[in-house]
Coordinates of C-alpha atoms in Angstrom, one line a residue:
M1 CA -0.5 -39.1 9.4
T2 CA -2.3 -35.8 7.7
V3 CA -0.3 -34.4 4.7
T4 CA -0.4 -30.9 4.5
K5 CA -0.5 -29.9 0.5
M6 CA 1.0 -26.0 1.0
S7 CA -0.5 -24.4 -1.7
W8 CA 1.9 -22.1 -4.3
R9 CA -0.5 -19.9 -5.8
P10 CA 0.7 -15.8 -4.7
Q11 CA -1.4 -14.3 -2.1
Y12 CA -3.5 -10.9 -3.7
R13 CA -4.5 -8.7 -1.3
S14 CA -7.9 -7.3 -2.2
S15 CA -7.4 -3.7 -3.1
K16 CA -10.1 -1.6 -5.5
F17 CA -6.4 0.2 -6.7
R18 CA -4.7 -2.1 -7.6
N19 CA -5.2 -1.9 -11.5
V20 CA -5.0 2.3 -11.5
Y21 CA -2.9 3.1 -14.5
G22 CA -1.2 6.3 -16.0
K23 CA -2.3 7.9 -18.5
V24 CA -0.3 11.1 -20.5
A25 CA -3.1 13.5 -21.7
N26 CA -3.0 13.8 -25.5
R27 CA 0.2 16.5 -27.3
E28 CA -2.7 19.6 -28.0
H29 CA -3.9 18.8 -24.4
C30 CA -0.2 19.7 -22.9
F31 CA 0.9 23.8 -22.9
D32 CA 3.2 23.6 -24.7
G33 CA 6.4 26.4 -24.9
I34 CA 7.4 27.5 -22.3
P35 CA 10.7 28.4 -20.8
I36 CA 10.8 26.7 -17.8
T37 CA 13.2 27.9 -15.0
K38 CA 16.8 26.0 -15.2
N39 CA 16.5 27.4 -10.9
V40 CA 19.1 24.3 -8.6
H41 CA 16.3 24.4 -6.4
D42 CA 14.6 20.9 -5.4
N43 CA 11.4 22.3 -5.6
H44 CA 8.5 21.3 -8.4
F45 CA 8.5 25.0 -10.2
C46 CA 5.1 24.9 -10.0
A47 CA 1.1 25.0 -8.6
V48 CA -2.4 24.4 -10.2
N49 CA -5.5 24.4 -9.0
A50 CA -9.4 23.8 -10.4
R51 CA -8.9 27.5 -12.8
F52 CA -5.3 27.8 -13.3
L53 CA -1.5 26.6 -13.7
A54 CA 1.1 28.8 -13.0
I55 CA 4.8 28.0 -13.9
V56 CA 8.1 29.3 -12.6
T57 CA 10.3 30.3 -15.8
E58 CA 13.8 31.5 -16.6
S59 CA 14.4 35.3 -17.3
A60 CA 16.3 38.3 -17.0
G61 CA 16.9 40.3 -14.1
G62 CA 14.0 38.9 -11.9
G63 CA 11.7 36.4 -10.9
S64 CA 8.6 36.4 -13.2
F65 CA 6.1 32.8 -13.4
L66 CA 3.2 32.5 -15.7
V67 CA -0.2 31.9 -14.9
I68 CA -2.0 29.8 -17.7
P69 CA -6.2 29.6 -17.4
L70 CA -6.4 25.0 -17.4
E71 CA -8.7 25.4 -20.4
Q72 CA -5.9 27.7 -22.5
T73 CA -3.7 24.6 -23.8
G74 CA -1.3 24.1 -26.3
R75 CA 1.3 26.5 -28.2
I76 CA 1.9 29.8 -25.9
E77 CA 3.1 32.9 -27.2
P78 CA 7.0 34.5 -26.0
N79 CA 5.1 37.4 -25.0
Y80 CA 2.2 35.7 -23.2
P81 CA 2.1 38.2 -19.8
K82 CA 4.2 36.8 -16.8
V83 CA 3.7 38.0 -12.4
C84 CA 7.1 39.7 -12.8
G85 CA 7.0 41.8 -9.5
H86 CA 10.3 39.9 -7.4
Q87 CA 13.9 41.6 -8.3
G88 CA 15.4 37.8 -7.5
N89 CA 14.8 34.7 -8.7
V90 CA 11.5 32.3 -8.1
L91 CA 12.0 29.2 -5.8
D92 CA 8.5 28.2 -4.6
I93 CA 4.6 29.1 -5.8
K94 CA 1.7 27.9 -4.4
W95 CA -1.9 28.4 -4.7
N96 CA -3.9 29.6 -1.7
P97 CA -6.7 26.4 -1.2
F98 CA -9.8 27.5 -0.9
L99 CA -9.0 31.0 -2.6
D100 CA -8.7 30.1 -6.2
S101 CA -7.5 33.2 -7.7
V102 CA -5.2 34.2 -5.2
I103 CA -0.7 32.6 -5.4
A104 CA 2.0 33.1 -3.2
S105 CA 5.8 33.0 -4.2
C106 CA 8.5 33.3 -2.1
S107 CA 12.0 34.7 -3.7
E108 CA 16.2 35.0 -3.5
D109 CA 14.6 38.4 -3.0
T110 CA 14.2 37.3 1.1
S111 CA 10.3 38.3 -0.1
V112 CA 7.2 36.5 0.0
R113 CA 3.9 38.2 -3.0
I114 CA 0.6 37.1 -2.2
W115 CA -1.3 38.3 -5.9
E116 CA -4.3 38.1 -7.4
I117 CA -5.0 36.5 -10.5
P118 CA -7.7 38.2 -12.9
E119 CA -11.3 36.3 -13.5
G120 CA -9.7 35.1 -17.3
G121 CA -6.3 35.1 -16.3
L122 CA -3.4 38.0 -16.9
K123 CA -4.1 40.1 -20.0
R124 CA -0.6 42.1 -19.4
N125 CA 2.7 42.2 -17.0
M126 CA 1.9 41.7 -13.2
T127 CA 4.1 43.9 -11.5
E128 CA 2.5 44.6 -8.2
A129 CA 1.7 42.7 -6.1
L130 CA -1.9 42.6 -3.2
L131 CA 0.7 42.2 0.0
Q132 CA 4.3 42.0 -0.2
L133 CA 5.5 40.4 3.1
H134 CA 9.0 41.3 4.6
G135 CA 10.9 39.9 7.1
H136 CA 13.6 37.2 6.3
S137 CA 17.0 38.2 5.8
R138 CA 17.6 36.0 3.6
R139 CA 16.6 34.0 0.3
V140 CA 13.1 32.4 0.7
G141 CA 13.1 28.8 -0.6
L142 CA 9.1 27.4 0.8
V143 CA 5.7 28.0 1.2
E144 CA 3.4 26.3 2.8
W145 CA -0.8 27.8 3.0
H146 CA -2.3 26.7 6.8
P147 CA -4.7 23.4 5.6
T148 CA -8.2 25.2 7.4
T149 CA -7.2 28.1 8.5
N150 CA -7.8 31.0 5.6
N151 CA -5.0 33.2 5.4
I152 CA -2.2 31.6 7.8
L153 CA 1.4 30.9 5.5
F154 CA 4.2 29.4 6.6
S155 CA 7.5 30.2 4.4
A156 CA 11.0 29.0 5.5
G157 CA 14.2 31.2 4.1
Y158 CA 18.1 30.4 4.0
D159 CA 18.6 31.8 7.6
Y160 CA 16.9 29.0 8.9
K161 CA 13.8 30.6 10.2
V162 CA 10.1 29.8 9.5
L163 CA 8.0 32.5 10.0
I164 CA 4.1 32.4 10.2
W165 CA 1.6 35.1 8.6
N166 CA -1.4 36.2 9.3
L167 CA -2.6 38.0 5.8
D168 CA -5.4 39.7 7.7
V169 CA -2.9 42.2 9.2
G170 CA -0.3 41.6 6.5
E171 CA 2.7 40.6 9.2
P172 CA 4.4 37.5 10.6
V173 CA 3.2 36.8 13.8
K174 CA 5.1 34.5 14.8
M175 CA 8.1 32.5 14.1
I176 CA 9.5 29.1 14.7
D177 CA 13.6 29.5 15.6
C178 CA 14.5 25.4 16.1
H179 CA 16.4 24.4 12.8
T180 CA 20.6 24.6 12.5
D181 CA 20.3 24.9 9.0
V182 CA 18.5 25.1 5.7
I183 CA 15.0 23.6 6.1
L184 CA 14.0 21.5 3.0
C185 CA 10.5 20.5 2.9
M186 CA 7.2 21.4 5.0
S187 CA 3.9 19.7 5.4
F188 CA 0.7 19.3 7.9
N189 CA -0.8 16.9 9.1
T190 CA -4.2 17.2 8.3
D191 CA -6.2 19.4 10.7
G192 CA -2.6 21.8 11.0
S193 CA -1.9 21.2 14.3
L194 CA 0.9 19.5 13.9
L195 CA 4.1 21.2 11.2
T196 CA 7.3 18.5 10.9
T197 CA 10.4 19.5 9.1
T198 CA 13.6 17.8 6.9
C199 CA 16.8 20.2 7.4
K200 CA 20.0 20.5 6.0
D201 CA 20.6 19.1 9.1
K202 CA 19.9 15.6 9.0
K203 CA 17.4 16.0 11.4
L204 CA 13.7 14.9 10.8
R205 CA 11.3 17.4 13.5
V206 CA 7.9 17.3 14.5
I207 CA 6.8 20.7 15.9
E208 CA 3.6 22.7 17.1
P209 CA 4.0 25.2 14.8
R210 CA 2.1 27.4 17.4
S211 CA 4.1 27.7 20.5
G212 CA 6.9 26.4 17.8
R213 CA 7.7 23.7 20.8
V214 CA 9.6 21.1 18.8
L215 CA 7.7 17.5 19.9
Q216 CA 9.8 15.0 18.5
E217 CA 13.3 15.2 16.9
A218 CA 15.1 12.5 14.7
N219 CA 18.6 12.4 13.9
C220 CA 19.2 10.5 10.3
K221 CA 22.2 9.7 10.2
N222 CA 21.8 6.5 8.0
H223 CA 19.0 7.7 6.6
R224 CA 20.1 11.2 4.8
V225 CA 16.7 13.0 4.3
N226 CA 15.2 15.4 1.7
R227 CA 11.5 15.5 1.8
V228 CA 9.0 14.4 4.3
V229 CA 5.1 14.1 4.0
F230 CA 2.1 13.4 6.2
L231 CA 0.1 10.3 6.4
G232 CA -3.4 12.3 6.9
N233 CA -4.5 11.1 10.4
M234 CA -2.7 7.7 10.5
K235 CA -0.5 9.4 12.5
R236 CA 2.3 8.3 10.3
L237 CA 5.0 10.3 8.3
L238 CA 6.7 8.9 5.0
T239 CA 10.2 10.1 4.2
T240 CA 12.4 10.3 1.4
G241 CA 16.3 10.5 1.4
V242 CA 19.5 8.6 0.4
S243 CA 20.9 5.6 2.5
R244 CA 25.0 5.3 3.4
W245 CA 25.4 3.5 0.3
N246 CA 24.3 6.7 -2.3
T247 CA 21.0 4.6 -2.8
R248 CA 17.3 6.5 -2.8
Q249 CA 15.5 5.3 0.4
I250 CA 11.4 6.0 1.5
A251 CA 11.1 5.2 5.5
L252 CA 8.1 5.3 7.8
W253 CA 8.2 6.9 11.2
D254 CA 5.8 7.1 13.7
Q255 CA 4.9 10.6 14.5
E256 CA 4.9 10.3 18.3
D257 CA 8.5 7.9 18.5
L258 CA 10.9 9.0 16.0
S259 CA 14.0 7.7 17.7
M260 CA 13.0 4.7 14.7
P261 CA 12.0 4.3 11.9
L262 CA 9.6 1.9 11.6
I263 CA 10.3 0.4 8.3
E264 CA 12.9 0.7 5.2
E265 CA 12.8 0.4 1.6
E266 CA 16.0 0.9 -0.9
I267 CA 13.9 2.4 -3.9
D268 CA 17.2 2.4 -7.3
G269 CA 20.7 3.5 -7.2
L270 CA 19.6 7.2 -9.8
S271 CA 20.4 10.3 -7.9
G272 CA 17.7 12.6 -8.1
L273 CA 15.5 13.4 -5.6
L274 CA 12.9 11.4 -4.6
F275 CA 9.2 13.7 -4.9
P276 CA 6.4 12.0 -2.3
F277 CA 2.8 12.3 -2.7
Y278 CA -0.4 11.2 0.3
D279 CA -3.8 10.7 -1.6
A280 CA -5.8 11.1 1.6
D281 CA -8.5 9.7 0.8
T282 CA -7.3 6.7 -1.2
H283 CA -3.9 5.6 0.8
M284 CA -2.1 6.3 -2.3
L285 CA 1.8 7.3 -1.6
Y286 CA 3.4 8.7 -5.6
L287 CA 6.7 8.6 -5.4
A288 CA 8.3 11.1 -8.1
G289 CA 12.3 10.9 -9.2
K290 CA 13.6 14.1 -10.1
G291 CA 15.6 13.8 -13.4
D292 CA 14.0 10.8 -14.3
G293 CA 10.1 9.8 -15.4
N294 CA 9.1 7.2 -13.4
I295 CA 6.4 7.5 -10.1
R296 CA 5.9 4.8 -8.7
Y297 CA 3.3 4.0 -6.5
Y298 CA 2.2 2.4 -2.8
E299 CA -1.1 1.6 -1.3
I300 CA -0.5 2.6 2.1
S301 CA -2.2 0.5 5.7
T302 CA -1.3 1.3 9.0
E303 CA -0.7 -2.1 9.7
K304 CA 2.8 -4.3 8.3
P305 CA 3.5 -4.3 5.5
Y306 CA 2.5 -0.7 6.1
L307 CA 3.7 -0.5 2.5
S308 CA 1.7 -2.3 -0.5
Y309 CA 3.8 -1.8 -4.2
L310 CA 1.1 -1.2 -6.5
M311 CA 2.3 -0.1 -10.3
E312 CA 4.8 1.8 -12.0
F313 CA 4.5 5.2 -14.4
R314 CA 7.4 5.3 -16.5
S315 CA 8.0 8.0 -19.6
P316 CA 11.2 8.4 -21.5
A317 CA 11.1 12.0 -20.1
P318 CA 12.4 13.4 -17.1
Q319 CA 11.0 15.5 -15.4
K320 CA 11.1 19.1 -13.1
G321 CA 9.0 19.1 -11.0
L322 CA 5.1 18.0 -10.1
G323 CA 2.1 20.0 -9.7
V324 CA -0.4 18.4 -8.1
M325 CA -4.2 18.6 -9.2
P326 CA -6.5 19.3 -5.7
K327 CA -9.4 16.5 -5.5
H328 CA -12.5 18.8 -6.2
G329 CA -10.8 19.9 -10.1
L330 CA -10.6 15.7 -10.7
D331 CA -12.7 13.8 -13.7
V332 CA -14.7 11.7 -11.9
S333 CA -16.7 10.9 -14.9
A334 CA -13.4 9.2 -16.0
C335 CA -12.6 7.8 -12.5
E336 CA -9.3 10.0 -12.4
V337 CA -8.0 9.8 -8.9
F338 CA -4.5 11.7 -9.1
R339 CA -3.4 14.1 -11.6
F340 CA 0.2 15.0 -12.0
Y341 CA 1.7 18.5 -14.1
K342 CA 4.4 17.0 -14.8
L343 CA 7.4 19.8 -16.4
V344 CA 9.7 18.6 -18.9
T345 CA 12.2 20.9 -19.5
L346 CA 14.1 20.1 -22.2
K347 CA 10.3 20.6 -24.1
G348 CA 9.5 24.0 -22.6
L349 CA 6.7 21.3 -22.7
I350 CA 3.8 20.0 -19.2
E351 CA 1.9 17.2 -19.2
P352 CA -0.9 16.0 -17.4
I353 CA -0.5 12.6 -15.9
S354 CA -4.2 11.1 -15.3
M355 CA -3.8 8.6 -12.4
I356 CA -7.2 6.1 -13.4
V357 CA -9.5 3.1 -11.4
P358 CA -10.4 1.2 -14.2
R359 CA -13.8 1.1 -13.5
R360 CA -16.8 -0.2 -16.5
S361 CA -19.8 1.5 -15.2
D362 CA -20.2 5.0 -16.8
S363 CA -22.0 6.3 -12.5
Y364 CA -20.3 8.4 -9.7
Q365 CA -18.0 5.9 -7.9
E366 CA -18.8 6.5 -5.0
D367 CA -16.0 4.2 -2.8
I368 CA -12.8 5.8 -4.9
Y369 CA -14.5 8.8 -4.1
P370 CA -14.7 9.5 0.1
M371 CA -15.3 12.9 1.1
T372 CA -12.9 15.1 0.3
P373 CA -11.7 18.4 1.8
G374 CA -13.4 20.7 -0.2
T375 CA -13.1 25.2 -0.3
E376 CA -14.2 26.7 2.7
P377 CA -12.0 27.4 5.7
A378 CA -12.7 25.9 9.3
L379 CA -11.5 28.4 11.5
T380 CA -10.3 32.1 10.9
P381 CA -6.8 33.2 11.6
D382 CA -7.3 34.7 15.3
E383 CA -9.7 31.4 15.9
W384 CA -6.2 28.7 15.0
L385 CA -3.2 32.0 16.5
G386 CA -5.9 31.0 19.9
G387 CA -5.4 27.8 20.1
I388 CA -8.2 25.8 18.3
N389 CA -7.7 23.5 15.9
R390 CA -11.2 21.6 13.5
D391 CA -11.0 19.9 10.2
P392 CA -11.4 20.4 7.7
V393 CA -14.2 21.4 6.3
L394 CA -15.4 18.9 3.7
M395 CA -17.7 18.3 0.4
S396 CA -18.7 15.6 -1.8
L397 CA -17.3 15.1 -5.1
K398 CA -20.7 14.0 -6.8
E399 CA -21.9 17.1 -6.4
G400 CA -19.8 19.5 -5.0
Y401 CA -17.3 20.3 -6.9
K402 CA -18.8 22.9 -9.2
R403 CA -19.1 25.0 -6.0
S404 CA -17.4 28.3 -6.1
S405 CA -16.4 29.6 -2.7
K406 CA -16.8 32.0 -0.7
V407 CA -14.0 33.5 0.6
V408 CA -12.8 36.6 -0.8
F409 CA -9.4 38.2 -0.2
K410 CA -8.9 41.9 1.7
A411 CA -5.4 43.7 0.9
P412 CA -5.1 44.7 5.1
I413 CA -4.5 48.3 4.6
R414 CA -0.6 49.1 6.7
E415 CA 1.4 51.6 7.7
K416 CA 5.4 51.8 7.9
K417 CA 5.7 49.9 11.5
S418 CA 8.7 48.2 13.2
V419 CA 7.8 43.8 13.3
V420 CA 8.8 42.2 16.3
V421 CA 8.7 38.8 16.0
N422 CA 9.1 36.5 19.6
G423 CA 11.5 39.8 20.9
I424 CA 13.3 40.2 17.3
D425 CA 12.7 43.8 15.1
L426 CA 12.3 41.5 12.0
L427 CA 11.7 45.2 9.3
E428 CA 15.5 46.2 11.5
N429 CA 17.5 46.3 8.9
V430 CA 15.8 44.2 6.2
P431 CA 19.0 44.0 3.5
P432 CA 18.6 45.2 0.2
R433 CA 17.7 43.0 -2.7
T434 CA 19.1 44.8 -5.7
E435 CA 22.5 46.1 -6.8
N436 CA 20.4 49.5 -7.1
E437 CA 19.7 49.1 -3.3
L438 CA 23.3 48.2 -2.1
L439 CA 25.0 51.3 -4.3
R440 CA 22.4 53.5 -2.2
M441 CA 22.4 51.8 0.6
F442 CA 25.7 52.1 1.2
F443 CA 26.3 55.9 0.0
R444 CA 23.6 56.0 2.6
Q445 CA 25.7 54.7 5.1
Q446 CA 29.3 56.5 3.6
D447 CA 27.4 59.9 4.1
E448 CA 25.8 59.0 7.8
I449 CA 29.0 57.5 9.0
R450 CA 30.8 61.1 7.6
R451 CA 28.3 63.1 9.7
L452 CA 29.0 60.8 12.6
K453 CA 32.9 61.8 12.4
E454 CA 32.6 65.4 12.0
E455 CA 30.5 65.2 15.5
L456 CA 31.8 63.1 17.7
A457 CA 35.5 65.5 16.1
Q458 CA 32.3 68.6 16.8
K459 CA 32.7 67.5 20.8
D460 CA 35.9 66.2 21.5
V461 CA 36.6 70.4 21.0
R462 CA 33.9 70.9 23.4
I463 CA 34.9 68.8 26.1
R464 CA 38.3 70.0 25.4
Q465 CA 37.2 73.6 26.0
L466 CA 35.0 72.5 29.0
Q467 CA 38.1 71.0 30.5
L468 CA 39.9 74.2 29.9
E469 CA 37.2 76.2 31.7
L470 CA 37.7 73.4 34.4
K471 CA 41.3 73.8 35.3
N472 CA 41.3 77.7 35.1
L473 CA 38.1 78.0 37.1
R474 CA 40.5 75.9 39.9
N475 CA 43.7 77.5 39.4
S476 CA 41.7 81.4 39.7
P477 CA 42.1 82.9 42.7
K478 CA 38.9 83.3 43.9
N479 CA 38.5 79.7 44.8
C480 CA 41.9 80.2 46.8

């Protein structure tokens, strides 16, 4: 008789990222004294690239955000210059992936604006945007740049519409009108040929953005979706949300079949939103809770169990939002694979957190830094709108990360005209954005109504006169 011995040794997966740890920057490398916005909108209110950090601030009489050069750490003066052209609260900001000096912002004033930040940062308040984009009829909650195409921007408004802007002409060229409630999140696949959205109507959608066609739709009754992220080229989506028992939950989906999630996993019983971040180079997923100080991280694979828990970064300071440094801005000499910029509202503090792979060697670690999407666009707006898809132009972080982009942004010269998308004129009756504008529009409409009433009264009198003349003509003896 043969006896099989059972091994009680745990089965360890071989992974380069099993020991990744989070390292908080020293206080002198943080950004302090920043009046971070108190807005409760579920966004990050923060955007970062290899040169600048942008943070939405609390301000009276309109919306504004700070833009600080990354090397200018420490305490920020209260009168530090701001970008302050919006007439309502700023709800989202995103840097152009191909131009370090160009940033898009959207606001409660229904507009989207494009700004160009000068070389060394702001020396005085900036009120004039490169481009003002009007097309939404209600406040605009989200903006996203296309991942491979230069000058294509997506914006999602509280009018339940997603507009696609071609910034070469400064106008919306497409409108996606398939949502029945407020859009909560947008994410692209690697080449930008697919867009996925989550919506307050509890539906997860995969959309072909150029046609606006919904390819897949999931009705998430058990898993109330909040955020979604495309997992690179894995043909998978990951959503964060709330289970029917009000616990925080994540779900993994096959992008070609949203009938059922592949897996659902409960995280904890806290109430804050879970923000997902995915790094396609390392296949690592980071989950950061809004209102708590934890960042959990996992490794994702195409085979079961799909999600492998690695570790958790803990901090007592709760985060309001997180900015993420693009790959070409990381410190490769320190084996840094991801970097967050954490907004700590109570302290008015922005805290960099580096995720580091512990390695003994000081040489460049080829295995943790594969070729990654760089700062060159793969397509022009006309090519993408014409139906072409192309993967991102890749760069090596070994030599390439100091290279500057050749792209230059030129604001189009625009004439005042109507903007017709899908047969609807978006600029007809653009809503007023301030109380003064509202009053001006009200008095203008009152004058118009008065003028039209007078015109109508005159026409009534003229009609009566003509009727009498006609009657007289009929009764005159000549016609007998």
